[in-house]
Short mmCIF file of C-alpha atoms in Angstrom, two decimals:
data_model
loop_
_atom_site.label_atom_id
_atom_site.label_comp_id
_atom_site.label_asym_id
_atom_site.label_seq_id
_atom_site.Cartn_x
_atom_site.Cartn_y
_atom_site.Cartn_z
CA UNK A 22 -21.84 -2.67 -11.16
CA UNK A 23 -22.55 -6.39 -10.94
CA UNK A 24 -20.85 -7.02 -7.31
CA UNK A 25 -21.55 -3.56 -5.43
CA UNK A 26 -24.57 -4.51 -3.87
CA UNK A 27 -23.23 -7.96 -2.64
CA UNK A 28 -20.23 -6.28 -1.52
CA UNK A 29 -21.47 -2.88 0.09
CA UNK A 30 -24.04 -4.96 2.05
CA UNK A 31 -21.20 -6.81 3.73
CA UNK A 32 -19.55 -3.62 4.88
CA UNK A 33 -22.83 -2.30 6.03
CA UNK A 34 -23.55 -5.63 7.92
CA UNK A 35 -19.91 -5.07 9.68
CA UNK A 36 -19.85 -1.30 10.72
CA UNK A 37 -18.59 -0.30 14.10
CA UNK A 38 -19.38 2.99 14.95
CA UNK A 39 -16.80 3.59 17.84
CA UNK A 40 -14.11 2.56 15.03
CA UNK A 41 -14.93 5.25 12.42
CA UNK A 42 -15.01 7.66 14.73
CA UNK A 43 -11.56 6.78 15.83
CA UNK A 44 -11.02 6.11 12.15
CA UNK A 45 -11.70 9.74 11.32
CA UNK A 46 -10.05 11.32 13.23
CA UNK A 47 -6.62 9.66 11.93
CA UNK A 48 -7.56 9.30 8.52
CA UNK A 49 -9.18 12.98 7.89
CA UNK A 50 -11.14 14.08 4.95
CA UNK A 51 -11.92 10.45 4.17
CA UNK A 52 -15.58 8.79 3.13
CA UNK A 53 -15.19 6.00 5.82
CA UNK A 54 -18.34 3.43 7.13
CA UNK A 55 -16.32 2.56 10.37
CA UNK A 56 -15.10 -1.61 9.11
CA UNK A 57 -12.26 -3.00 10.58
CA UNK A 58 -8.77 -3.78 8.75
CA UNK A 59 -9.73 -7.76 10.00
CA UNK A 60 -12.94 -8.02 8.68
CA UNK A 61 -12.11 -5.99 5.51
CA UNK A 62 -9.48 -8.40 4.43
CA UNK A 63 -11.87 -11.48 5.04
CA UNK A 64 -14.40 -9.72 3.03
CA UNK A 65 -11.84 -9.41 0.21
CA UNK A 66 -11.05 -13.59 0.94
CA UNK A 67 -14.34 -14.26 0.23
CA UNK A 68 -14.18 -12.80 -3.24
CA UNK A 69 -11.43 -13.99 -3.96
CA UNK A 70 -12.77 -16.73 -6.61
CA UNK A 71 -14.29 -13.70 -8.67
CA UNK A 72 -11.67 -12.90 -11.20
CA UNK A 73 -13.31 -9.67 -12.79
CA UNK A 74 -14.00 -7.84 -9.35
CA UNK A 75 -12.18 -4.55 -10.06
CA UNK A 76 -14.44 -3.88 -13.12
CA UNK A 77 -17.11 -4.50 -11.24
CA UNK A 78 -17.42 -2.56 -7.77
CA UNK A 79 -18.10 1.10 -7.41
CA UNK A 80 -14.36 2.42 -5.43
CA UNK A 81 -16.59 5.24 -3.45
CA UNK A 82 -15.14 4.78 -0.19
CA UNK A 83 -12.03 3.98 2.38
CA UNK A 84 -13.45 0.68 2.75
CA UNK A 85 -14.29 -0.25 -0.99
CA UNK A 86 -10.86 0.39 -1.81
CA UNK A 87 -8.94 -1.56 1.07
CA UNK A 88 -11.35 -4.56 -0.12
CA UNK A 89 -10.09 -3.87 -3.81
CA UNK A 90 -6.65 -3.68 -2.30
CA UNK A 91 -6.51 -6.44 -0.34
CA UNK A 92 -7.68 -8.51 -2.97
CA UNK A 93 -5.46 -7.57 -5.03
CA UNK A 94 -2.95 -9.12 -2.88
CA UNK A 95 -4.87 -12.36 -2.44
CA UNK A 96 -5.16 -13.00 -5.87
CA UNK A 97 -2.26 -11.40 -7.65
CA UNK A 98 0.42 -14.37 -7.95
CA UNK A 99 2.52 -12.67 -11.36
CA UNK A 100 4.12 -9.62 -11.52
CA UNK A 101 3.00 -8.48 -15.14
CA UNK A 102 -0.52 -8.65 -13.63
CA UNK A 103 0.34 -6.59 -10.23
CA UNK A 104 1.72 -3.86 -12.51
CA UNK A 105 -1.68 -3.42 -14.37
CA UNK A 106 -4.02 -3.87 -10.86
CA UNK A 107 -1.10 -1.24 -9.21
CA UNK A 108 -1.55 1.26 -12.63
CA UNK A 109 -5.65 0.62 -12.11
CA UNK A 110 -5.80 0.95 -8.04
CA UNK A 111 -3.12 3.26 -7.20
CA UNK A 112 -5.02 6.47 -8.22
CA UNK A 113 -7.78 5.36 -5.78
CA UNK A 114 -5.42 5.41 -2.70
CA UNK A 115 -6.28 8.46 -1.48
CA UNK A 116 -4.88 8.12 2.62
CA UNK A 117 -1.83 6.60 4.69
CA UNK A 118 -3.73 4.15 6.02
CA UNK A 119 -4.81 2.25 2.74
CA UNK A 120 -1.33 2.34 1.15
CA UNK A 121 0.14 0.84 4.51
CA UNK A 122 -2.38 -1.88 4.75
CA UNK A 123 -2.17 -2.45 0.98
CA UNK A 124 1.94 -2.94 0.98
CA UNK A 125 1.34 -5.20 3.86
CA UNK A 126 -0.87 -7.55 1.83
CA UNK A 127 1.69 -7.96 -1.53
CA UNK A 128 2.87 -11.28 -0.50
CA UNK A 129 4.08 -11.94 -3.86
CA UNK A 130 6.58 -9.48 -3.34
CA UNK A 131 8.43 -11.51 -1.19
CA UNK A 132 9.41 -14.38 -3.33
CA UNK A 133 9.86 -11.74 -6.52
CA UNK A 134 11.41 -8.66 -5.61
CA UNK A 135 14.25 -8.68 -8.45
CA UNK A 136 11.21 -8.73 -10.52
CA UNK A 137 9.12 -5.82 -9.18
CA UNK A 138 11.85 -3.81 -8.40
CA UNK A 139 12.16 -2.07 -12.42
CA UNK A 140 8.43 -1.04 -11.74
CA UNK A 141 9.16 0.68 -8.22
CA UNK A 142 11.83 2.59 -9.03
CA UNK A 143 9.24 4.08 -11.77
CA UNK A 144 6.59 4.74 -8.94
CA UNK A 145 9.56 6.41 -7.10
CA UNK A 146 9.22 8.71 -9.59
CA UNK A 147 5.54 9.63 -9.52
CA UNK A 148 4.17 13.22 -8.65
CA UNK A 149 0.83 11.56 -6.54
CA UNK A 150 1.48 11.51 -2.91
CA UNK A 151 0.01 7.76 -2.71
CA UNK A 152 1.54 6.20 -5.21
CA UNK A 153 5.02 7.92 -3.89
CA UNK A 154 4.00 6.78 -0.64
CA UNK A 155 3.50 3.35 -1.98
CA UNK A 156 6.78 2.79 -3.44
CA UNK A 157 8.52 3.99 -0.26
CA UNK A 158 6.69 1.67 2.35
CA UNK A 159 7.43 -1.05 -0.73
CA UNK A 160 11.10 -0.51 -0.31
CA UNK A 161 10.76 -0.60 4.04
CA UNK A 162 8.83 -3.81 3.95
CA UNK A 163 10.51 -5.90 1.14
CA UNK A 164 13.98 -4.59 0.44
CA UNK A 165 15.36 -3.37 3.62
CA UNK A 166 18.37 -5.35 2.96
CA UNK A 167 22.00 -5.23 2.75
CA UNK A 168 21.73 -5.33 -1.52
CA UNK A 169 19.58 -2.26 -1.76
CA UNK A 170 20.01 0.05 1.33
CA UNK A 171 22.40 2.28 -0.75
CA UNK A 172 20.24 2.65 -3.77
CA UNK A 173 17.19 2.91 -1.15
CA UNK A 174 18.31 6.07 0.35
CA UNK A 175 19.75 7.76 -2.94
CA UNK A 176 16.44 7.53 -4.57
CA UNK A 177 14.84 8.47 -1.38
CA UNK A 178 17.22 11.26 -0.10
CA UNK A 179 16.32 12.27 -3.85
CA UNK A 180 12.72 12.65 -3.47
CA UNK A 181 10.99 16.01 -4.61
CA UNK A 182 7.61 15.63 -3.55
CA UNK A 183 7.90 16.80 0.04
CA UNK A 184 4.23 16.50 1.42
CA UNK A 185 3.89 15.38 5.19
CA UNK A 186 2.78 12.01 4.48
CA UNK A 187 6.00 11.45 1.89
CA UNK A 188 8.23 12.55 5.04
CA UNK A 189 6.43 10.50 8.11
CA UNK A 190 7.10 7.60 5.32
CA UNK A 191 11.08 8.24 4.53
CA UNK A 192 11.78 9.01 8.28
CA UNK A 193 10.21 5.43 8.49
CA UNK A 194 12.31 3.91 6.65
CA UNK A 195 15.27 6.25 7.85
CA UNK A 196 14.40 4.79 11.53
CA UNK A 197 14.02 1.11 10.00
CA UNK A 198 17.42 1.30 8.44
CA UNK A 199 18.99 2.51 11.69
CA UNK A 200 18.24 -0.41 13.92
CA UNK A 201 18.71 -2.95 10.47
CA UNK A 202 22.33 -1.22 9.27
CA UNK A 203 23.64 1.19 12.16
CA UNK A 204 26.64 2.14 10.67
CA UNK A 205 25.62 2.15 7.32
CA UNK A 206 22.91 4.55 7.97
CA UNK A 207 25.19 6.84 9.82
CA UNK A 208 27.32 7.02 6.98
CA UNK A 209 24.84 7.30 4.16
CA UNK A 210 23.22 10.18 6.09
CA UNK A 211 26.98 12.22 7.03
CA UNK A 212 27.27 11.90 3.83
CA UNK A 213 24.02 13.68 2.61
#
């Protein structure tokens, strides 16, 4: 692949080894090289200006994805064009820590959440953990407000797909929603 040389030689040139193994042991059963979230996301500034990147790297390992994620939200500015990079990426999230980091980066989401939120419901529906997992920390770091907190928790209380990680990320939101919308929250729960 035309950039995986260029790009896996700047995560080389940046491992820490105390960080993987504090990386491992929170992020288990995970190819990590031991880069940190800071210098991952500059690495994925710096390619920024390459507009064919995911076609051309080699997503082998924790920190080859979070560059391909966080570039993604660097460079994505329409929402037509975040669905296909989500549809291409998402499969690749294999770990909490990725999705978190990734949600984090999706500025555009800010300024067009009417217009993403069609494609999260669909993701709400999805039977992968990640992508699940991604639509949920979506709705606690963009919507968590007064306009969707009711349809938040029905499709949420809904939920089938019951693995730990889908739980740690509705209690979350759950915990979110209590301090944002007290009484609300009370009441949505009583009455569930």
């Amino acid at each position: 692949m035309k950039y995986d040389k260029i790009l896996k030689q700047k995560i080389e040139d940046n491992i820490d080894e105390n960080y993987r193994n504090f990386l491992s042991k929170i992020v288990p059963d995970v190819s990590i090289v031991g880069v940190r979230i800071p210098t991952l996301r500059k690495i994925a500034k710096e390619f920024s200006h390459i507009e064919d990147l995911l076609e051309n790297i080699t997503l082998d390992s924790y920190e080859v994805v979070s560059v391909a994620c966080y570039y993604i939200g660097y460079t994505t500015k329409r929402i037509s064009i975040l669905k296909k990079r989500l549809d291409f990426i998402l499969p690749y999230i294999d770990n909490w820590a990725i999705c978190d980091t990734f949600v984090s980066s999706l500025k555009v989401l800010r300024n067009k959440k009417e217009e993403f939120y069609p494609f999260l419901r669909e993701y709400l529906k999805s039977e992968e953990e990640y992508t699940l997992r991604f639509a949920i920390v979506c709705l606690l770091s963009y919507y968590m407000e007064e306009q969707y907190i009711e349809e938040i928790f029905c499709r949420v209380i809904l939920l089938q797909n019951k693995s730990y990680y889908i739980d740690m990320a509705i209690s979350w939101l759950v915990s979110v929603s209590f301090v944002k919308f007290k009484e609300k929250t009370l009441s949505l729960l009583e009455s569930r």
